[in-house]
Amino acid sequence: MTTIETPIHITNELDHWEPKIITFLCNWCSYAGADLAGVSRIQYPPNIRIVRVPCSGRISPYYLLKSLQVGWDGVLISGCHPGDCHYLSGNLVARRRFAVLKDLLDFFGIEPGRVNFSWVSAAEGERFAKIVRKVVKKIQKLGPIKKLVKENPFQPNKCEAQ
Amino acid sequence: MNKLENDLKELGKKILLDKTVGKIIGYSYGTLAGKCVPVFIDKPEEAGKLTWNSFCDTNLARYIKKEIPKEGKIAIIAKGCTGRAITQLLIEKQFPREKLYILGINCAGTIDRRRIANELGSTEILEIIEKEDKILVKGTGFEKEFPRAEYLNYLCKVCKYPIPPIYDVLVGTKEPKGHIHDKYEDTLEFEKKTPDEKWAYFNETLKNCTRCYACREACPLCYCLECFCDQTQPSWFCKSAEHSEIAVFHLVRAMHLAGRCVACGDCNVVCPMGIDLIPITRKLEKIVKDRFDAEVGIDPSKPPSLSTFCIEDQEEFFEEEE
């Protein structure tokens, strides 16, 4: 099971470094979009792990920062297109939050490209695969995450372990 | 004693005598030279303690929530940024407007005492006297003059709203300050750096942070009953002073204040480690202005930028297919 606190380690046959990317997908559009990509047998890189959230508006900045802190190399967030939100305006409020977070991360010097946002609808399996390919390529270029990573993240403190 | 201060004392005495308010939150001289402390006055004869000068840098809006009575009213002395913080707190429905009597002041900016103290080194400042456009600093065996305009806090230099947007009485003149066209040159200059340089800069400045949370305690808008960094269930971030935890604390603090920060600079003034938090404050202001075309705490009818949305918001950072 994927959780934020246990990044996976992926290596290919040649034992090269491969990026590990955590993906937050909204239940109503992007998760179904990813499902469609799978059902339609569209190929995309295996570097991503999916966390399903009820709405992109549910994604707190804590999720992103914690993910980077424990060593995920990148984050991809996807929700319904503007106007299509199951909860009417969750993605629109989230868009403002993401804009601020993106600007702040750039300001603190986290490379642009570590944190990615997109809109994918339930009918866009092909688009989901293309975006994943693009993001994986981008993060491969950036290399393993060095900034914001906590020293010794695999020994969570006691209250986290509960 | 200046005229404004006299007016303030008289007005304070008057409103306490005729029971318009039960308490006044204002400034008084502290024990350190060139430092004013908040004072809470509820007896008319104590109104003489009130003062106003260029060292009144605390944002008193911080105390309203704690001091607001069940019945009756309190008065608060509000310079521009305190007024903006009050407006923002009213927008967030933190207390009813009718409980507050705002004594507005046309603020001419506060002095960066830390900078003066740093320049004087280890010599102790025994007295600071404010003249027209000069600051006279006295200590054992020395006297030094500083130009007032240059030693203002940075945020006061670029402040566009020296008068609070809402007030009941305005003490002193209404004469506006000269027009300031703020182009965020400092922020633009900073943004020219490469990501590595930016990260190195924050590594260097934030490494002194002891996570005492003075910035949070001083902030008029940080009023959560349980702060994210005190939470244990779930405990998102640890309490250690390890660098990534410090960076995350400052990132999330900035995130929580986006669209709410009134840029009073109190977080910067209170920092015991002397960390420069102004770049973050300025960046927040710039983001809100550029992205959402808003200014915080000016218009009481506008919701906080991050609690609302606009269909046409920019989304240039969203991924598209190749």
CSV table of C-alpha atoms in Angstrom, one decimal:
chain,number,residue,atom,x,y,z
A,1,MET,CA,0.0,0.0,0.0
A,2,THR,CA,1.3,3.4,-0.8
A,3,THR,CA,1.5,5.9,2.0
A,4,ILE,CA,3.2,9.3,2.0
A,5,GLU,CA,5.7,8.0,4.5
A,6,THR,CA,7.0,5.0,2.6
A,7,PRO,CA,8.5,6.1,-0.7
A,8,ILE,CA,9.1,3.1,-3.0
A,9,HIS,CA,12.5,2.3,-4.4
A,10,ILE,CA,12.4,1.7,-8.1
A,11,THR,CA,15.4,0.5,-10.1
A,12,ASN,CA,15.4,-0.9,-13.6
A,13,GLU,CA,17.4,-3.9,-14.8
A,14,LEU,CA,20.6,-1.9,-15.2
A,15,ASP,CA,20.2,-0.6,-11.6
A,16,HIS,CA,20.0,3.0,-12.8
A,17,TRP,CA,18.3,5.5,-10.6
A,18,GLU,CA,14.7,6.0,-11.5
A,19,PRO,CA,12.5,8.8,-10.1
A,20,LYS,CA,9.8,7.9,-7.6
A,21,ILE,CA,6.7,10.1,-8.0
A,22,ILE,CA,3.7,10.3,-5.7
A,23,THR,CA,0.5,11.2,-7.5
A,24,PHE,CA,-2.7,12.6,-5.9
A,25,LEU,CA,-5.7,12.0,-8.0
A,26,CYS,CA,-9.2,13.1,-7.5
A,27,ASN,CA,-11.8,10.3,-7.1
A,28,TRP,CA,-14.2,11.6,-9.7
A,29,CYS,CA,-12.1,12.5,-12.8
A,30,SER,CA,-8.4,11.9,-12.7
A,31,TYR,CA,-8.5,8.5,-10.8
A,32,ALA,CA,-11.1,7.3,-13.4
A,33,GLY,CA,-8.9,8.7,-16.1
A,34,ALA,CA,-5.9,6.7,-14.8
A,35,ASP,CA,-8.2,3.7,-14.6
A,36,LEU,CA,-9.2,4.2,-18.2
A,37,ALA,CA,-5.6,4.4,-19.2
A,38,GLY,CA,-5.1,1.0,-17.6
A,39,VAL,CA,-8.2,-0.6,-19.0
A,40,SER,CA,-7.3,0.7,-22.5
A,41,ARG,CA,-3.8,-0.8,-22.0
A,42,ILE,CA,-2.1,2.5,-22.7
A,43,GLN,CA,1.6,2.2,-21.7
A,44,TYR,CA,3.1,4.7,-19.3
A,45,PRO,CA,6.1,4.6,-17.0
A,46,PRO,CA,5.8,2.7,-13.7
A,47,ASN,CA,7.4,5.4,-11.6
A,48,ILE,CA,4.2,6.7,-10.2
A,49,ARG,CA,2.2,5.6,-7.2
A,50,ILE,CA,-1.3,6.8,-6.8
A,51,VAL,CA,-3.1,8.2,-3.7
A,52,ARG,CA,-6.8,8.6,-4.3
A,53,VAL,CA,-8.4,11.7,-2.7
A,54,PRO,CA,-12.1,12.8,-2.8
A,55,CYS,CA,-11.3,16.1,-4.5
A,56,SER,CA,-8.3,18.1,-5.5
A,57,GLY,CA,-9.6,20.6,-3.0
A,58,ARG,CA,-8.8,18.0,-0.3
A,59,ILE,CA,-5.1,18.1,-1.0
A,60,SER,CA,-3.4,20.0,1.7
A,61,PRO,CA,0.0,21.6,1.2
A,62,TYR,CA,1.2,19.3,4.1
A,63,TYR,CA,0.8,16.3,1.7
A,64,LEU,CA,3.2,17.8,-0.8
A,65,LEU,CA,5.7,19.1,1.6
A,66,LYS,CA,5.7,15.9,3.6
A,67,SER,CA,6.1,13.8,0.5
A,68,LEU,CA,9.2,15.8,-0.6
A,69,GLN,CA,10.5,15.8,2.9
A,70,VAL,CA,10.5,12.0,3.2
A,71,GLY,CA,12.2,11.6,-0.2
A,72,TRP,CA,9.7,11.3,-3.0
A,73,ASP,CA,11.5,12.8,-6.0
A,74,GLY,CA,8.4,14.5,-7.4
A,75,VAL,CA,4.7,15.1,-6.9
A,76,LEU,CA,1.9,15.1,-9.5
A,77,ILE,CA,-1.5,16.4,-8.6
A,78,SER,CA,-4.5,16.0,-10.8
A,79,GLY,CA,-8.2,16.9,-10.6
A,80,CYS,CA,-11.2,17.6,-12.6
A,81,HIS,CA,-11.1,20.3,-15.3
A,82,PRO,CA,-12.4,23.7,-14.1
A,83,GLY,CA,-16.1,23.7,-14.1
A,84,ASP,CA,-16.4,19.9,-13.9
A,85,CYS,CA,-15.8,19.5,-10.1
A,86,HIS,CA,-18.1,17.0,-8.5
A,87,TYR,CA,-18.3,19.4,-5.6
A,88,LEU,CA,-18.8,22.4,-8.0
A,89,SER,CA,-15.9,24.6,-6.9
A,90,GLY,CA,-13.3,22.4,-5.0
A,91,ASN,CA,-10.8,22.4,-7.9
A,92,LEU,CA,-11.1,26.2,-8.4
A,93,VAL,CA,-10.3,27.0,-4.7
A,94,ALA,CA,-7.5,24.4,-4.9
A,95,ARG,CA,-6.1,26.1,-8.0
A,96,ARG,CA,-5.5,29.3,-6.0
A,97,ARG,CA,-3.9,27.3,-3.2
A,98,PHE,CA,-1.7,25.4,-5.7
A,99,ALA,CA,-0.7,28.7,-7.4
A,100,VAL,CA,0.5,30.2,-4.0
A,101,LEU,CA,2.3,26.9,-3.1
A,102,LYS,CA,4.0,26.7,-6.5
A,103,ASP,CA,5.2,30.3,-6.2
A,104,LEU,CA,6.4,29.8,-2.7
A,105,LEU,CA,8.3,26.6,-3.5
A,106,ASP,CA,10.0,28.4,-6.5
A,107,PHE,CA,10.8,31.3,-4.1
A,108,PHE,CA,12.5,28.9,-1.6
A,109,GLY,CA,14.5,27.4,-4.4
A,110,ILE,CA,12.9,24.0,-4.9
A,111,GLU,CA,13.4,23.3,-8.6
A,112,PRO,CA,10.3,24.1,-10.7
A,113,GLY,CA,9.2,20.7,-11.9
A,114,ARG,CA,9.3,18.8,-8.7
A,115,VAL,CA,5.7,19.6,-8.0
A,116,ASN,CA,3.3,19.3,-11.0
A,117,PHE,CA,-0.3,20.0,-11.5
A,118,SER,CA,-2.8,19.0,-14.2
A,119,TRP,CA,-6.4,18.5,-15.1
A,120,VAL,CA,-7.5,15.1,-16.4
A,121,SER,CA,-11.1,14.1,-16.9
A,122,ALA,CA,-12.5,10.5,-16.6
A,123,ALA,CA,-12.5,10.3,-20.4
A,124,GLU,CA,-8.9,11.3,-20.9
A,125,GLY,CA,-6.9,8.1,-20.4
A,126,GLU,CA,-4.5,9.0,-23.2
A,127,ARG,CA,-4.0,12.4,-21.8
A,128,PHE,CA,-3.2,10.9,-18.3
A,129,ALA,CA,-0.6,8.7,-19.8
A,130,LYS,CA,1.0,11.5,-21.8
A,131,ILE,CA,1.2,13.8,-18.7
A,132,VAL,CA,2.8,11.0,-16.7
A,133,ARG,CA,5.4,10.4,-19.4
A,134,LYS,CA,6.1,14.1,-19.5
A,135,VAL,CA,6.4,14.5,-15.7
A,136,VAL,CA,8.6,11.4,-15.4
A,137,LYS,CA,10.9,12.7,-18.1
A,138,LYS,CA,11.1,16.1,-16.4
A,139,ILE,CA,12.0,14.6,-13.0
A,140,GLN,CA,14.5,12.2,-14.5
A,141,LYS,CA,16.3,15.3,-15.8
A,142,LEU,CA,16.2,16.9,-12.4
A,143,GLY,CA,17.7,13.9,-10.7
A,144,PRO,CA,17.1,12.6,-7.1
A,145,ILE,CA,15.7,15.1,-4.7
A,146,LYS,CA,18.3,16.8,-2.4
A,147,LYS,CA,16.6,19.9,-1.1
A,148,LEU,CA,14.0,19.7,1.7
A,149,VAL,CA,14.8,16.1,2.3
A,150,LYS,CA,14.9,15.2,6.0
A,151,GLU,CA,17.9,13.4,7.3
A,152,ASN,CA,16.9,9.9,8.3
A,153,PRO,CA,13.2,10.1,7.2
A,154,PHE,CA,12.7,6.3,7.6
A,155,GLN,CA,12.7,6.5,11.4
A,156,PRO,CA,9.5,8.3,12.1
A,157,ASN,CA,9.1,9.6,15.6
A,158,LYS,CA,6.8,7.8,18.0
A,159,CYS,CA,3.7,9.9,17.6
A,160,GLU,CA,3.9,9.4,13.8
A,161,ALA,CA,4.2,5.7,14.1
A,162,GLN,CA,0.9,5.3,16.0
B,1,MET,CA,6.0,65.9,24.1
B,2,ASN,CA,4.4,66.0,20.7
B,3,LYS,CA,0.8,67.2,20.1
B,4,LEU,CA,-0.4,63.9,18.8
B,5,GLU,CA,0.6,62.2,22.0
B,6,ASN,CA,-1.2,64.9,24.0
B,7,ASP,CA,-4.4,64.5,22.0
B,8,LEU,CA,-4.2,60.8,22.5
B,9,LYS,CA,-3.9,61.1,26.3
B,10,GLU,CA,-6.8,63.5,26.5
B,11,LEU,CA,-9.0,61.5,24.2
B,12,GLY,CA,-8.1,58.3,26.1
B,13,LYS,CA,-9.1,59.9,29.4
B,14,LYS,CA,-12.3,61.2,28.0
B,15,ILE,CA,-13.6,57.9,26.5
B,16,LEU,CA,-12.7,56.1,29.8
B,17,LEU,CA,-14.5,58.7,31.9
B,18,ASP,CA,-17.7,58.8,29.9
B,19,LYS,CA,-17.6,55.0,29.7
B,20,THR,CA,-17.6,54.8,25.9
B,21,VAL,CA,-15.1,52.0,26.4
B,22,GLY,CA,-14.0,49.9,29.4
B,23,LYS,CA,-10.4,49.4,28.3
B,24,ILE,CA,-7.8,50.9,26.0
B,25,ILE,CA,-5.1,48.9,24.3
B,26,GLY,CA,-2.2,51.3,23.5
B,27,TYR,CA,1.5,51.8,23.8
B,28,SER,CA,3.6,52.9,26.7
B,29,TYR,CA,7.3,53.3,27.4
B,30,GLY,CA,9.1,50.1,28.2
B,31,THR,CA,12.2,49.4,30.2
B,32,LEU,CA,14.5,49.4,27.2
B,33,ALA,CA,15.3,52.7,25.5
B,34,GLY,CA,13.7,53.0,22.1
B,35,LYS,CA,11.2,50.2,22.7
B,36,CYS,CA,7.6,50.7,23.4
B,37,VAL,CA,5.4,48.0,25.0
B,38,PRO,CA,1.7,47.4,24.7
B,39,VAL,CA,-0.3,48.7,27.7
B,40,PHE,CA,-3.9,47.9,28.8
B,41,ILE,CA,-5.6,50.9,30.5
B,42,ASP,CA,-8.9,50.7,32.3
B,43,LYS,CA,-8.7,53.6,34.8
B,44,PRO,CA,-9.1,57.2,33.5
B,45,GLU,CA,-6.2,58.5,35.7
B,46,GLU,CA,-3.8,56.0,34.1
B,47,ALA,CA,-4.5,57.4,30.6
B,48,GLY,CA,-1.3,59.5,31.0
B,49,LYS,CA,0.7,56.4,30.3
B,50,LEU,CA,-0.4,56.3,26.7
B,51,THR,CA,2.3,57.3,24.2
B,52,TRP,CA,2.9,57.5,20.5
B,53,ASN,CA,6.2,57.7,18.8
B,54,SER,CA,8.3,56.0,16.2
B,55,PHE,CA,9.2,53.0,18.4
B,56,CYS,CA,5.6,51.8,18.7
B,57,ASP,CA,6.1,48.8,16.4
B,58,THR,CA,3.9,46.2,18.0
B,59,ASN,CA,0.8,45.3,16.0
B,60,LEU,CA,-1.9,45.6,18.8
B,61,ALA,CA,-4.5,43.8,16.7
B,62,ARG,CA,-3.0,40.7,18.2
B,63,TYR,CA,-4.6,41.4,21.6
B,64,ILE,CA,-8.1,42.1,20.5
B,65,LYS,CA,-9.4,38.5,20.6
B,66,LYS,CA,-8.0,38.0,24.1
B,67,GLU,CA,-9.2,41.3,25.5
B,68,ILE,CA,-12.6,41.7,23.9
B,69,PRO,CA,-15.3,41.8,26.6
B,70,LYS,CA,-18.6,39.9,26.7
B,71,GLU,CA,-20.3,43.2,27.3
B,72,GLY,CA,-19.1,46.7,26.5
B,73,LYS,CA,-16.4,47.9,24.3
B,74,ILE,CA,-12.7,48.3,24.1
B,75,ALA,CA,-10.6,50.9,22.3
B,76,ILE,CA,-7.5,50.2,20.3
B,77,ILE,CA,-4.8,52.5,19.0
B,78,ALA,CA,-4.4,51.7,15.4
B,79,LYS,CA,-1.8,52.7,12.9
B,80,GLY,CA,-2.2,51.7,9.3
B,81,CYS,CA,-1.1,48.1,9.5
B,82,THR,CA,-3.0,47.5,12.8
B,83,GLY,CA,-6.1,48.9,11.0
B,84,ARG,CA,-5.5,46.5,8.1
B,85,ALA,CA,-5.1,43.6,10.5
B,86,ILE,CA,-8.4,44.6,12.2
B,87,THR,CA,-10.2,44.8,8.9
B,88,GLN,CA,-8.9,41.3,7.9
B,89,LEU,CA,-10.0,39.9,11.3
B,90,LEU,CA,-13.4,41.4,10.8
B,91,ILE,CA,-13.6,39.9,7.3
B,92,GLU,CA,-12.8,36.5,9.0
B,93,LYS,CA,-15.6,37.3,11.5
B,94,GLN,CA,-13.3,37.0,14.6
B,95,PHE,CA,-15.2,39.6,16.6
B,96,PRO,CA,-18.1,42.1,16.1
B,97,ARG,CA,-17.2,45.5,14.8
B,98,GLU,CA,-19.4,47.2,17.4
B,99,LYS,CA,-17.3,45.9,20.3
B,100,LEU,CA,-14.3,47.9,19.0
B,101,TYR,CA,-13.6,51.6,19.2
B,102,ILE,CA,-10.7,52.4,16.8
B,103,LEU,CA,-8.5,55.3,17.5
B,104,GLY,CA,-6.8,55.7,14.1
B,105,ILE,CA,-3.4,57.3,13.8
B,106,ASN,CA,-1.6,58.6,10.8
B,107,CYS,CA,1.6,56.6,11.2
B,108,ALA,CA,4.9,58.0,9.9
B,109,GLY,CA,6.7,54.7,10.1
B,110,THR,CA,8.5,52.9,12.9
B,111,ILE,CA,12.3,52.8,13.4
B,112,ASP,CA,14.4,49.7,12.9
B,113,ARG,CA,15.9,49.6,16.4
B,114,ARG,CA,17.7,46.4,15.6
B,115,ARG,CA,19.7,48.0,12.8
B,116,ILE,CA,20.7,50.9,15.0
B,117,ALA,CA,21.7,48.5,17.8
B,118,ASN,CA,23.7,46.3,15.4
B,119,GLU,CA,25.6,49.3,14.0
B,120,LEU,CA,26.5,50.4,17.5
B,121,GLY,CA,27.9,47.0,18.3
B,122,SER,CA,28.0,45.9,21.9
B,123,THR,CA,27.5,49.4,23.4
B,124,GLU,CA,24.3,49.8,25.3
B,125,ILE,CA,21.7,52.3,24.2
B,126,LEU,CA,20.6,54.3,27.2
B,127,GLU,CA,18.4,56.9,25.6
B,128,ILE,CA,16.9,57.5,22.2
B,129,ILE,CA,15.4,60.9,21.4
B,130,GLU,CA,13.3,61.5,18.3
B,131,LYS,CA,13.8,64.9,16.6
B,132,GLU,CA,12.1,66.1,13.4
B,133,ASP,CA,14.0,64.0,10.9
B,134,LYS,CA,16.8,62.7,13.1
B,135,ILE,CA,17.2,60.0,15.8
B,136,LEU,CA,19.6,60.9,18.6
B,137,VAL,CA,21.0,57.9,20.3
B,138,LYS,CA,22.8,58.3,23.7
B,139,GLY,CA,24.9,55.9,25.6
B,140,THR,CA,27.7,56.0,28.1
B,141,GLY,CA,30.2,58.5,26.7
B,142,PHE,CA,28.7,58.8,23.3
B,143,GLU,CA,26.0,60.5,21.3
B,144,LYS,CA,25.2,59.6,17.7
B,145,GLU,CA,22.6,60.9,15.2
B,146,PHE,CA,20.9,58.8,12.6
B,147,PRO,CA,18.7,60.0,9.7
B,148,ARG,CA,15.2,59.0,10.5
B,149,ALA,CA,14.0,58.3,6.9
B,150,GLU,CA,16.8,55.9,6.3
B,151,TYR,CA,16.5,53.9,9.5
B,152,LEU,CA,12.8,53.2,9.1
B,153,ASN,CA,11.7,49.5,9.0
B,154,TYR,CA,11.8,48.3,5.4
B,155,LEU,CA,8.1,47.7,5.3
B,156,CYS,CA,7.4,51.2,6.6
B,157,LYS,CA,9.4,52.6,3.7
B,158,VAL,CA,7.2,51.0,1.2
B,159,CYS,CA,3.9,51.3,3.2
B,160,LYS,CA,1.1,52.7,1.1
B,161,TYR,CA,-1.5,52.8,3.9
B,162,PRO,CA,-0.3,54.8,6.9
B,163,ILE,CA,-3.9,55.5,7.9
B,164,PRO,CA,-6.2,52.6,9.0
B,165,PRO,CA,-8.9,51.8,6.4
B,166,ILE,CA,-11.5,51.9,9.2
B,167,TYR,CA,-11.6,54.0,12.3
B,168,ASP,CA,-14.0,55.8,14.7
B,169,VAL,CA,-11.8,58.7,15.5
B,170,LEU,CA,-8.6,59.8,13.7
B,171,VAL,CA,-6.1,61.4,16.1
B,172,GLY,CA,-3.8,63.9,14.4
B,173,THR,CA,-3.7,64.9,10.8
B,174,LYS,CA,-5.3,63.2,7.9
B,175,GLU,CA,-2.6,64.5,5.6
B,176,PRO,CA,-1.6,61.6,3.4
B,177,LYS,CA,2.0,60.5,2.8
B,178,GLY,CA,3.6,61.1,-0.5
B,179,HIS,CA,2.5,58.6,-3.2
B,180,ILE,CA,4.5,55.4,-3.2
B,181,HIS,CA,4.7,53.3,-6.3
B,182,ASP,CA,5.8,50.0,-5.1
B,183,LYS,CA,7.3,47.8,-7.9
B,184,TYR,CA,8.5,45.0,-5.6
B,185,GLU,CA,12.1,45.6,-6.8
B,186,ASP,CA,13.6,43.7,-3.8
B,187,THR,CA,11.5,40.6,-4.6
B,188,LEU,CA,12.2,40.8,-8.3
B,189,GLU,CA,15.9,41.1,-7.6
B,190,PHE,CA,15.7,38.1,-5.3
B,191,GLU,CA,13.8,36.1,-7.9
B,192,LYS,CA,16.7,36.5,-10.5
B,193,LYS,CA,18.7,34.0,-8.5
B,194,THR,CA,18.9,30.4,-9.5
B,195,PRO,CA,17.0,27.8,-7.5
B,196,ASP,CA,20.3,26.7,-5.9
B,197,GLU,CA,21.2,30.2,-4.9
B,198,LYS,CA,17.8,30.8,-3.4
B,199,TRP,CA,17.9,27.5,-1.4
B,200,ALA,CA,21.4,28.4,-0.2
B,201,TYR,CA,20.1,31.8,0.9
B,202,PHE,CA,17.3,30.3,2.9
B,203,ASN,CA,19.6,27.6,4.3
B,204,GLU,CA,21.9,30.3,5.6
B,205,THR,CA,19.2,32.7,7.0
B,206,LEU,CA,17.0,30.1,8.5
B,207,LYS,CA,19.7,27.9,10.1
B,208,ASN,CA,19.6,30.2,13.1
B,209,CYS,CA,15.9,29.5,13.7
B,210,THR,CA,15.3,27.9,17.0
B,211,ARG,CA,11.6,27.4,16.3
B,212,CYS,CA,10.6,29.5,19.3
B,213,TYR,CA,7.5,30.5,17.3
B,214,ALA,CA,7.8,34.2,18.3
B,215,CYS,CA,6.8,35.0,14.7
B,216,ARG,CA,3.6,33.1,15.2
B,217,GLU,CA,2.8,34.5,18.6
B,218,ALA,CA,3.3,38.1,17.4
B,219,CYS,CA,1.3,37.7,14.2
B,220,PRO,CA,-2.2,39.3,14.5
B,221,LEU,CA,-3.6,36.8,12.0
B,222,CYS,CA,-2.2,33.6,13.6
B,223,TYR,CA,-5.1,32.9,15.9
B,224,CYS,CA,-5.7,29.2,15.5
B,225,LEU,CA,-6.4,27.5,18.8
B,226,GLU,CA,-4.1,24.7,17.7
B,227,CYS,CA,-1.3,25.5,15.3
B,228,PHE,CA,-0.2,22.9,12.8
B,229,CYS,CA,3.2,22.7,14.4
B,230,ASP,CA,1.8,21.9,17.8
B,231,GLN,CA,-0.5,19.1,16.5
B,232,THR,CA,0.3,15.6,17.6
B,233,GLN,CA,-2.6,13.7,16.0
B,234,PRO,CA,-1.6,13.6,13.3
B,235,SER,CA,1.9,15.0,13.7
B,236,TRP,CA,2.7,16.3,10.2
B,237,PHE,CA,6.0,17.8,11.0
B,238,CYS,CA,8.5,17.2,13.8
B,239,LYS,CA,9.5,19.8,16.4
B,240,SER,CA,13.2,19.4,15.8
B,241,ALA,CA,15.4,22.2,14.6
B,242,GLU,CA,16.6,20.0,11.7
B,243,HIS,CA,16.9,22.1,8.5
B,244,SER,CA,14.1,20.6,6.4
B,245,GLU,CA,11.7,20.9,9.4
B,246,ILE,CA,12.6,24.6,9.7
B,247,ALA,CA,12.1,25.2,6.0
B,248,VAL,CA,8.8,23.4,6.1
B,249,PHE,CA,7.6,25.4,9.1
B,250,HIS,CA,8.4,28.7,7.3
B,251,LEU,CA,6.8,27.5,4.1
B,252,VAL,CA,3.6,26.4,5.8
B,253,ARG,CA,3.5,29.6,7.9
B,254,ALA,CA,3.7,31.6,4.7
B,255,MET,CA,1.1,29.4,3.1
B,256,HIS,CA,-1.3,29.9,5.9
B,257,LEU,CA,-0.8,33.7,5.7
B,258,ALA,CA,-1.1,34.0,2.0
B,259,GLY,CA,-3.9,36.4,1.2
B,260,ARG,CA,-4.2,37.3,4.9
B,261,CYS,CA,-0.8,38.8,5.7
B,262,VAL,CA,-1.1,42.6,6.1
B,263,ALA,CA,2.7,43.0,5.9
B,264,CYS,CA,3.1,44.7,9.3
B,265,GLY,CA,6.5,43.1,9.8
B,266,ASP,CA,5.9,42.2,13.4
B,267,CYS,CA,7.3,38.7,12.8
B,268,ASN,CA,10.5,40.2,11.7
B,269,VAL,CA,10.7,42.6,14.6
B,270,VAL,CA,10.1,40.0,17.3
B,271,CYS,CA,12.5,37.4,16.0
B,272,PRO,CA,15.1,36.9,18.8
B,273,MET,CA,17.6,35.4,16.3
B,274,GLY,CA,17.4,38.3,14.0
B,275,ILE,CA,16.2,36.3,11.0
B,276,ASP,CA,15.1,38.5,8.1
B,277,LEU,CA,11.6,37.4,7.3
B,278,ILE,CA,10.8,40.4,5.1
B,279,PRO,CA,11.5,38.6,1.8
B,280,ILE,CA,8.8,36.1,2.6
B,281,THR,CA,6.3,38.8,3.6
B,282,ARG,CA,7.0,40.7,0.5
B,283,LYS,CA,6.7,37.7,-1.7
B,284,LEU,CA,3.3,36.9,-0.2
B,285,GLU,CA,2.2,40.4,-0.9
B,286,LYS,CA,3.4,40.2,-4.5
B,287,ILE,CA,1.8,36.8,-5.1
B,288,VAL,CA,-1.6,38.1,-3.9
B,289,LYS,CA,-1.3,41.3,-6.0
B,290,ASP,CA,-0.1,39.6,-9.2
B,291,ARG,CA,-2.2,36.5,-9.1
B,292,PHE,CA,-5.5,37.6,-7.5
B,293,ASP,CA,-5.2,41.4,-7.9
B,294,ALA,CA,-6.0,41.9,-4.2
B,295,GLU,CA,-4.6,43.9,-1.3
B,296,VAL,CA,-5.1,42.5,2.1
B,297,GLY,CA,-7.2,44.3,4.8
B,298,ILE,CA,-8.3,47.2,2.7
B,299,ASP,CA,-11.8,46.4,1.5
B,300,PRO,CA,-14.0,44.9,4.3
B,301,SER,CA,-16.4,43.4,1.7
B,302,LYS,CA,-13.8,41.3,0.0
B,303,PRO,CA,-13.3,37.7,1.2
B,304,PRO,CA,-9.7,36.4,1.8
B,305,SER,CA,-8.1,35.6,-1.6
B,306,LEU,CA,-7.6,31.9,-0.8
B,307,SER,CA,-11.2,31.3,0.4
B,308,THR,CA,-12.6,32.3,-2.9
B,309,PHE,CA,-11.9,31.9,-6.6
B,310,CYS,CA,-12.4,33.3,-10.0
B,311,ILE,CA,-13.0,31.3,-13.1
B,312,GLU,CA,-10.4,33.3,-15.0
B,313,ASP,CA,-7.5,32.7,-12.5
B,314,GLN,CA,-4.2,32.1,-14.2
B,315,GLU,CA,-3.2,28.5,-14.5
B,316,GLU,CA,-0.1,28.8,-16.6
B,317,PHE,CA,1.8,26.3,-14.3
B,318,PHE,CA,-0.6,23.4,-15.1
B,319,GLU,CA,0.8,20.6,-17.2
B,320,GLU,CA,-0.5,20.2,-20.8
B,321,GLU,CA,0.1,17.2,-23.1
B,322,GLU,CA,3.1,17.5,-25.2
